[in-house]
Tab-separated table of C-alpha atoms in Angstrom:
chain	number	residue	atom	x	y	z
A	107	MET	CA	0.000	0.000	0.000
A	108	ASN	CA	1.260	3.483	-0.902
A	109	PHE	CA	1.111	6.380	1.556
A	110	ILE	CA	0.588	8.698	-1.439
A	111	ASP	CA	-0.166	7.279	-4.892
A	112	LEU	CA	1.220	9.548	-7.598
A	113	LYS	CA	1.522	6.679	-10.055
A	114	SER	CA	-2.226	6.117	-10.310
A	115	GLN	CA	-2.714	9.830	-10.800
A	116	TYR	CA	-0.160	9.873	-13.603
A	117	GLU	CA	-1.772	6.918	-15.343
A	118	ARG	CA	-5.043	8.853	-15.364
A	119	ILE	CA	-3.511	11.864	-17.137
A	120	ARG	CA	-0.571	10.249	-18.927
A	121	THR	CA	-1.391	11.464	-22.446
A	122	PRO	CA	-2.202	15.144	-21.745
A	123	MET	CA	0.639	15.314	-19.226
A	124	ASN	CA	3.173	13.957	-21.696
A	125	GLU	CA	1.900	16.332	-24.368
A	126	ARG	CA	2.353	19.347	-22.106
A	127	ILE	CA	5.866	18.272	-21.109
A	128	GLN	CA	6.777	17.616	-24.750
A	129	LYS	CA	5.581	21.083	-25.699
A	130	VAL	CA	8.066	22.608	-23.233
A	131	LEU	CA	10.837	20.402	-24.589
A	132	ASP	CA	9.961	21.591	-28.088
A	133	HIS	CA	9.982	25.327	-27.381
A	134	GLY	CA	12.927	25.137	-24.951
A	135	GLN	CA	11.939	28.013	-22.628
A	136	TYR	CA	12.740	26.122	-19.466
A	137	ILE	CA	12.623	29.035	-17.018
A	138	MET	CA	9.554	31.306	-16.812
A	139	GLY	CA	8.223	30.089	-20.140
A	140	PRO	CA	4.661	30.643	-21.424
A	141	GLU	CA	3.274	27.813	-19.299
A	142	VAL	CA	4.151	29.788	-16.171
A	143	VAL	CA	1.973	32.704	-17.282
A	144	GLU	CA	-0.843	30.319	-18.211
A	145	LEU	CA	-0.572	28.596	-14.853
A	146	GLU	CA	-0.694	31.889	-12.944
A	147	GLN	CA	-3.868	32.853	-14.766
A	148	ARG	CA	-5.537	29.524	-14.038
A	149	LEU	CA	-4.509	29.474	-10.406
A	150	ALA	CA	-5.693	33.042	-9.817
A	151	GLU	CA	-9.040	32.188	-11.396
A	152	PHE	CA	-9.325	29.022	-9.318
A	153	VAL	CA	-8.617	30.852	-6.047
A	154	GLY	CA	-10.575	33.982	-6.917
A	155	ALA	CA	-7.615	36.308	-6.442
A	156	LYS	CA	-6.566	39.135	-8.752
A	157	HIS	CA	-2.934	38.075	-8.857
A	158	CYS	CA	-0.930	34.865	-8.716
A	159	ILE	CA	2.865	34.790	-8.675
A	160	ALA	CA	4.227	31.313	-9.347
A	161	ALA	CA	7.538	30.599	-7.658
A	162	SER	CA	10.214	28.032	-6.954
A	163	SER	CA	8.767	26.506	-3.758
A	164	GLY	CA	6.280	27.017	-0.968
A	165	THR	CA	9.230	27.849	1.254
A	166	ASP	CA	10.558	30.587	-1.026
A	167	THR	CA	7.074	32.081	-1.340
A	168	LEU	CA	6.973	32.714	2.418
A	169	LEU	CA	10.281	34.551	2.216
A	170	ILE	CA	9.167	36.540	-0.838
A	171	ALA	CA	5.968	37.565	0.933
A	172	MET	CA	7.830	38.803	3.988
A	173	MET	CA	10.390	40.656	1.904
A	174	ALA	CA	7.556	42.302	-0.018
A	175	ILE	CA	5.919	43.720	3.117
A	176	GLY	CA	9.259	44.929	4.429
A	177	ILE	CA	10.061	42.457	7.194
A	178	LYS	CA	13.561	43.247	8.445
A	179	PRO	CA	15.972	42.340	11.269
A	180	GLY	CA	14.495	43.133	14.658
A	181	ASP	CA	10.910	42.608	13.537
A	182	GLU	CA	8.639	39.889	14.894
A	183	VAL	CA	6.216	37.624	13.042
A	184	ILE	CA	3.577	35.654	14.913
A	185	THR	CA	3.025	32.063	13.828
A	186	SER	CA	2.268	28.541	15.024
A	187	PRO	CA	4.852	26.249	16.649
A	188	PHE	CA	2.998	23.213	15.290
A	189	THR	CA	4.024	23.227	11.644
A	190	PHE	CA	6.821	22.250	9.285
A	191	ILE	CA	10.140	23.984	9.918
A	192	ALA	CA	9.807	26.157	6.786
A	193	THR	CA	7.320	28.502	8.462
A	194	GLY	CA	9.607	29.509	11.321
A	195	GLU	CA	12.732	29.057	9.228
A	196	MET	CA	11.747	31.709	6.679
A	197	ILE	CA	10.841	34.190	9.409
A	198	ALA	CA	14.335	33.756	10.846
A	199	LEU	CA	16.005	33.906	7.427
A	200	ALA	CA	14.198	37.190	6.793
A	201	GLY	CA	16.027	38.425	9.901
A	202	ALA	CA	12.926	38.522	12.076
A	203	LYS	CA	12.034	36.685	15.268
A	204	PRO	CA	9.376	33.978	15.097
A	205	VAL	CA	6.897	34.551	17.906
A	206	PHE	CA	4.950	31.378	18.547
A	207	VAL	CA	1.354	31.209	19.707
A	208	ASP	CA	-0.295	27.947	20.714
A	209	ILE	CA	-2.913	26.178	18.623
A	210	ASP	CA	-6.596	25.395	18.838
A	211	ARG	CA	-6.928	21.912	20.352
A	212	ARG	CA	-9.424	20.714	17.753
A	213	THR	CA	-8.192	22.174	14.449
A	214	TYR	CA	-4.435	22.257	15.243
A	215	ASN	CA	-4.343	25.744	13.742
A	216	LEU	CA	-3.322	29.055	15.327
A	217	ASP	CA	-5.680	30.080	18.148
A	218	PRO	CA	-6.890	33.659	17.464
A	219	ALA	CA	-7.707	34.188	21.143
A	220	LEU	CA	-4.011	33.963	22.017
A	221	ILE	CA	-2.618	36.284	19.347
A	222	GLU	CA	-3.216	39.704	20.893
A	223	ALA	CA	-1.200	38.900	24.008
A	224	ALA	CA	1.786	38.047	21.783
A	225	ILE	CA	1.745	41.336	19.856
A	226	THR	CA	4.490	43.843	20.680
A	227	PRO	CA	5.632	47.096	19.037
A	228	ARG	CA	8.010	44.936	16.962
A	229	THR	CA	5.251	42.713	15.544
A	230	LYS	CA	5.013	43.288	11.804
A	231	ALA	CA	2.908	40.364	10.521
A	232	ILE	CA	0.840	37.320	11.460
A	233	MET	CA	1.453	34.064	9.610
A	234	PRO	CA	-1.190	31.424	10.383
A	235	VAL	CA	-0.720	27.914	9.027
A	236	SER	CA	-3.652	26.053	7.446
A	237	LEU	CA	-2.534	22.633	8.638
A	238	TYR	CA	-3.534	19.205	7.331
A	239	GLY	CA	-5.737	20.719	4.612
A	240	GLN	CA	-8.104	22.969	6.601
A	241	CYS	CA	-7.899	26.763	6.850
A	242	ALA	CA	-7.175	28.390	10.168
A	243	ASP	CA	-9.847	30.592	11.791
A	244	MET	CA	-9.149	33.404	9.375
A	245	ASP	CA	-12.008	35.670	10.499
A	246	GLY	CA	-10.693	35.645	14.047
A	247	ILE	CA	-7.097	36.124	12.926
A	248	ASN	CA	-7.939	38.870	10.430
A	249	ALA	CA	-9.968	40.716	13.068
A	250	VAL	CA	-6.997	40.871	15.448
A	251	ALA	CA	-4.707	41.849	12.575
A	252	ALA	CA	-7.018	44.633	11.390
A	253	LYS	CA	-7.332	46.007	14.913
A	254	ARG	CA	-3.550	46.238	15.185
A	255	GLY	CA	-2.844	47.212	11.561
A	256	LEU	CA	-0.923	44.033	10.730
A	257	PRO	CA	-0.770	42.132	7.424
A	258	VAL	CA	-1.687	38.431	7.406
A	259	ILE	CA	0.176	35.854	5.314
A	260	GLU	CA	-1.653	32.524	5.122
A	261	ASP	CA	0.783	29.622	4.976
A	262	ALA	CA	-1.517	27.473	2.872
A	263	ALA	CA	1.067	24.903	1.827
A	264	GLN	CA	-1.316	22.100	2.840
A	265	SER	CA	-4.715	23.651	2.160
A	266	PHE	CA	-4.803	24.648	-1.511
A	267	GLY	CA	-8.246	23.656	-2.759
A	268	ALA	CA	-9.943	24.033	0.627
A	269	TYR	CA	-12.622	26.610	1.404
A	270	TYR	CA	-13.242	28.822	4.412
A	271	LYS	CA	-16.778	30.207	4.639
A	272	GLY	CA	-17.119	30.126	0.868
A	273	LYS	CA	-13.718	31.629	0.107
A	274	ALA	CA	-10.806	29.637	-1.246
A	275	SER	CA	-7.693	29.106	0.803
A	276	CYS	CA	-5.073	31.625	-0.401
A	277	ALA	CA	-7.824	34.247	-0.863
A	278	VAL	CA	-8.685	34.773	2.810
A	279	SER	CA	-5.933	37.225	3.780
A	280	GLU	CA	-3.711	39.922	2.324
A	281	ILE	CA	-1.288	37.310	0.983
A	282	GLY	CA	-1.773	33.593	0.464
A	283	SER	CA	1.203	31.281	-0.001
A	284	THR	CA	1.070	27.669	-1.105
A	285	SER	CA	3.324	24.777	-2.055
A	286	PHE	CA	3.294	22.397	-5.003
A	287	PHE	CA	5.679	19.862	-3.492
A	288	PRO	CA	4.854	16.486	-5.108
A	289	SER	CA	2.960	15.117	-2.099
A	290	LYS	CA	0.658	18.147	-1.793
A	291	PRO	CA	-2.987	17.963	-2.952
A	292	LEU	CA	-1.893	19.821	-6.084
A	293	GLY	CA	1.738	18.879	-6.606
A	294	CYS	CA	4.275	19.128	-9.398
A	295	TYR	CA	7.149	16.721	-10.113
A	296	GLY	CA	9.705	18.788	-8.206
A	297	ASP	CA	9.534	21.940	-6.113
A	298	GLY	CA	7.075	24.722	-6.777
A	299	GLY	CA	4.853	27.242	-5.054
A	300	ALA	CA	2.683	30.292	-5.576
A	301	LEU	CA	1.602	33.553	-3.962
A	302	PHE	CA	-1.819	35.181	-4.205
A	303	THR	CA	-3.027	38.706	-3.483
A	304	ASN	CA	-5.622	41.257	-4.562
A	305	ASP	CA	-3.156	44.101	-4.003
A	306	SER	CA	-1.688	45.022	-7.394
A	307	ALA	CA	1.220	46.998	-5.946
A	308	LEU	CA	2.125	44.109	-3.664
A	309	ALA	CA	1.856	41.648	-6.538
A	310	LYS	CA	4.304	43.717	-8.574
A	311	ILE	CA	6.802	43.782	-5.721
A	312	MET	CA	6.546	40.017	-5.149
A	313	ALA	CA	6.963	39.334	-8.868
A	314	GLU	CA	10.129	41.465	-8.891
A	315	ILE	CA	11.564	39.828	-5.776
A	316	ARG	CA	11.045	36.445	-7.452
A	317	VAL	CA	13.509	37.414	-10.209
A	318	HIS	CA	16.347	38.951	-8.210
A	319	GLY	CA	14.458	42.197	-7.550
A	320	GLN	CA	14.326	42.950	-11.260
A	321	ASP	CA	11.638	45.175	-12.813
A	322	ARG	CA	13.173	44.918	-16.273
A	323	ARG	CA	16.180	43.127	-17.667
A	324	TYR	CA	19.333	43.923	-15.664
A	325	HIS	CA	17.605	46.674	-13.693
A	326	HIS	CA	17.194	45.901	-9.982
A	327	PRO	CA	15.343	48.442	-7.812
A	328	ARG	CA	15.160	46.050	-4.841
A	329	LEU	CA	16.852	42.997	-3.391
A	330	GLY	CA	15.344	39.734	-4.491
A	331	ILE	CA	16.017	36.025	-4.755
A	332	ASN	CA	16.085	33.376	-7.455
A	333	GLY	CA	12.498	32.316	-6.882
A	334	ARG	CA	11.496	31.455	-10.443
A	335	LEU	CA	9.330	28.458	-11.313
A	336	ASP	CA	10.644	25.978	-13.869
A	337	THR	CA	8.459	25.839	-16.970
A	338	LEU	CA	8.368	22.034	-16.831
A	339	GLN	CA	6.836	22.204	-13.361
A	340	ALA	CA	4.252	24.686	-14.599
A	341	ALA	CA	3.390	22.268	-17.394
A	342	VAL	CA	2.971	19.445	-14.886
A	343	LEU	CA	0.649	21.560	-12.742
A	344	LEU	CA	-1.396	22.563	-15.780
A	345	GLY	CA	-1.667	18.882	-16.644
A	346	LYS	CA	-3.169	18.244	-13.192
A	347	MET	CA	-5.467	21.259	-12.991
A	348	ASP	CA	-8.208	19.678	-15.094
A	349	ILE	CA	-8.631	16.811	-12.632
A	350	PHE	CA	-7.896	18.762	-9.459
A	351	PRO	CA	-11.533	19.650	-8.575
A	352	ASP	CA	-12.469	15.989	-8.930
A	353	GLU	CA	-9.514	14.966	-6.758
A	354	VAL	CA	-10.519	17.511	-4.109
A	355	ALA	CA	-14.018	16.004	-4.042
A	356	LYS	CA	-12.549	12.514	-3.753
A	357	ARG	CA	-10.297	13.629	-0.884
A	358	ALA	CA	-13.299	15.008	0.996
A	359	LYS	CA	-15.208	11.781	0.509
A	360	ILE	CA	-12.263	9.619	1.549
A	361	GLY	CA	-11.550	11.803	4.585
A	362	ALA	CA	-15.174	11.598	5.725
A	363	ARG	CA	-15.234	7.845	5.213
A	364	TYR	CA	-12.013	7.427	7.196
A	365	SER	CA	-13.610	9.263	10.118
A	366	GLU	CA	-16.731	7.112	9.935
A	367	LEU	CA	-14.688	3.918	9.859
A	368	VAL	CA	-12.375	4.952	12.695
A	369	ASN	CA	-15.190	6.204	14.930
A	370	GLU	CA	-17.137	3.009	14.317
A	371	ALA	CA	-14.093	0.829	14.986
A	372	PHE	CA	-13.485	2.464	18.371
A	373	ARG	CA	-17.106	2.930	19.402
A	374	GLY	CA	-17.734	1.799	22.949
A	375	ILE	CA	-14.058	1.846	23.934
A	376	ASP	CA	-13.899	4.187	26.914
A	377	ASP	CA	-10.346	3.538	28.044
A	378	PRO	CA	-8.400	6.801	27.396
A	379	GLN	CA	-5.324	4.676	26.702
A	380	LYS	CA	-7.194	3.154	23.754
A	381	LYS	CA	-8.801	6.334	22.464
A	382	VAL	CA	-8.302	7.523	18.873
A	383	THR	CA	-9.282	11.064	17.875
A	384	THR	CA	-10.353	11.770	14.289
A	385	PRO	CA	-9.886	15.143	12.543
A	386	TYR	CA	-12.259	17.970	13.483
A	387	LEU	CA	-13.747	19.924	10.593
A	388	ALA	CA	-14.771	23.425	11.618
A	389	PRO	CA	-18.218	24.755	10.573
A	390	ASP	CA	-18.372	26.292	7.091
A	391	CYS	CA	-14.953	24.824	6.270
A	392	THR	CA	-13.781	22.146	3.883
A	393	SER	CA	-10.534	20.210	3.970
A	394	VAL	CA	-8.382	18.814	1.200
A	395	TYR	CA	-6.861	16.368	3.687
A	396	ALA	CA	-3.271	16.954	2.679
A	397	GLN	CA	-2.848	14.464	5.487
A	398	TYR	CA	-5.472	12.364	7.223
A	399	THR	CA	-4.175	12.640	10.758
A	400	VAL	CA	-5.508	11.007	13.906
A	401	GLU	CA	-4.358	11.126	17.517
A	402	VAL	CA	-3.392	7.859	19.159
A	403	PRO	CA	-2.058	6.751	22.547
A	404	ASN	CA	1.433	5.241	22.658
A	405	ARG	CA	2.337	6.316	19.139
A	406	PRO	CA	5.609	4.348	18.877
A	407	LYS	CA	3.695	1.123	19.525
A	408	VAL	CA	1.059	2.067	16.960
A	409	GLU	CA	3.702	2.966	14.365
A	410	GLU	CA	5.372	-0.416	14.806
A	411	GLY	CA	2.048	-2.206	14.691
A	412	MET	CA	1.013	-0.494	11.460
A	413	LYS	CA	4.388	-1.212	9.889
A	414	ALA	CA	4.141	-4.889	10.842
A	415	ARG	CA	0.728	-4.998	9.171
A	416	GLY	CA	2.034	-3.462	5.945
A	417	VAL	CA	0.454	-0.045	6.355
A	418	PRO	CA	2.734	3.011	5.947
A	419	THR	CA	2.296	5.963	8.298
A	420	ALA	CA	3.996	9.305	8.909
A	421	VAL	CA	4.139	11.874	11.706
A	422	HIS	CA	3.365	15.525	10.915
A	423	TYR	CA	5.064	16.776	13.140
A	424	PRO	CA	6.863	15.096	16.069
A	425	VAL	CA	8.731	18.139	17.454
A	426	PRO	CA	7.142	21.611	17.702
A	427	LEU	CA	9.285	24.439	16.380
A	428	HIS	CA	10.011	25.987	19.792
A	429	LEU	CA	11.663	22.697	20.817
A	430	GLN	CA	13.807	22.431	17.684
A	431	PRO	CA	17.528	22.937	18.420
A	432	VAL	CA	17.760	25.749	15.882
A	433	PHE	CA	15.307	27.819	17.944
A	434	ALA	CA	16.793	26.993	21.358
A	435	GLU	CA	17.990	30.589	21.677
A	436	LEU	CA	14.353	31.668	22.026
A	437	GLY	CA	14.436	30.021	25.454
A	438	GLN	CA	11.057	28.341	25.137
A	439	GLY	CA	11.407	24.893	26.662
A	440	GLU	CA	8.975	22.094	27.446
A	441	GLY	CA	5.661	23.355	28.721
A	442	THR	CA	5.713	26.685	26.880
A	443	PHE	CA	3.051	25.653	24.373
A	444	PRO	CA	1.312	22.693	26.003
A	445	ILE	CA	-1.300	22.020	23.328
A	446	SER	CA	1.254	21.872	20.520
A	447	GLU	CA	3.480	19.643	22.637
A	448	SER	CA	0.654	17.275	23.543
A	449	VAL	CA	-0.555	16.978	19.965
A	450	ALA	CA	2.976	16.444	18.646
A	451	ARG	CA	3.278	13.355	20.840
A	452	ARG	CA	0.022	11.836	19.621
A	453	VAL	CA	-0.542	12.578	15.920
A	454	ILE	CA	-0.057	9.991	13.205
A	455	SER	CA	-1.002	10.295	9.539
A	456	LEU	CA	-2.609	7.454	7.596
A	457	PRO	CA	-2.340	6.766	3.841
A	458	MET	CA	-4.238	9.510	2.040
A	459	HIS	CA	-4.716	10.222	-1.667
A	460	PRO	CA	-7.645	10.448	-4.109
A	461	TYR	CA	-7.162	6.893	-5.362
A	462	LEU	CA	-7.595	5.021	-2.083
A	463	THR	CA	-10.219	2.308	-2.473
A	464	GLU	CA	-12.853	1.519	0.118
A	465	ASP	CA	-11.234	-1.854	0.706
A	466	GLN	CA	-7.877	-0.196	1.337
A	467	GLN	CA	-9.459	2.177	3.851
A	468	VAL	CA	-11.073	-0.732	5.653
A	469	ALA	CA	-7.697	-2.481	5.788
A	470	VAL	CA	-5.977	0.644	7.147
A	471	VAL	CA	-8.538	1.106	9.915
A	472	LYS	CA	-8.441	-2.585	10.790
A	473	ALA	CA	-4.650	-2.343	11.166
A	474	LEU	CA	-5.048	0.835	13.223
A	475	LYS	CA	-7.502	-0.791	15.624
A	476	GLU	CA	-5.368	-3.889	16.038
A	477	SER	CA	-2.257	-1.758	16.634
A	478	VAL	CA	-3.946	0.464	19.238
A	479	LEU	CA	-5.607	-2.377	21.102
A	480	ALA	CA	-2.637	-4.751	21.001
């Protein structure tokens, strides 16, 4: 069994995908070719944003966004400690200090009620993470940000295709940033990412930063990075766009069925040491289930049990950012963010992709129950 099945996806779109790749090979514009422009137009239309800036990765897009709004050394950016390293890493690489705020216990996303207390005169942005495929509480976060005059950058690396109260992820804040890493709901065959905004001036700045701060050939009014998207990756993403809405629908169905199966499997088991928690979907939200993640007791035992039964799993993420050695200088040890720390010890992700069969899901949940109860 595959944790993520890109092969089945490719077989579904083999012919149009190969044709798009061949077209790039024929015209030879391998960097920022016409497919990049086409992709930006399609992505902007899909999200409902005025502007899309395709870029080299979902990590680089975070840095580009912060550079565009003027984040500099000495500034602070508020974010979640329960996320992939890239979120905090880019804040630090921009010269700023990541200021962590604990998460909502049910959604695993930034808790808006805790943000205001973390704001200081040095706070220059808020960067919520839309983890596991579901948007953070963007109304709550945007309200705090508006009150304090702060821009919001949604780290939507895992939630592209999800909706929050009728609005698409990446269109629910001043800037949306996403990733097209191969395992993402919409992934290319290498690294890739994109930025979204309705602010035309901001879009222009981000587009310039992406190409070494260049506004025209060999003219550089600002510092930038090499954040360009390869044309081949744009072609791959265009090849997947036609089936993406169908895959999003399949992910929602598979995620819901997983929850039904898991809840049924553990119904009537009251022992907290045998309890499994399924994902919580907030009202008026959808999820693309970039991961289908449950909480289990004694995770090492469960991991071994699943492995022995031939079912791959992963942990997203075992160590919160404030406990990573690279951020030790922040002086935030065990107990600083108790919800993030508790969740990090319990989460485990099950196989998740649009091509999971019902029989495979049944087998996964059977293995999960046997591993937990063993």
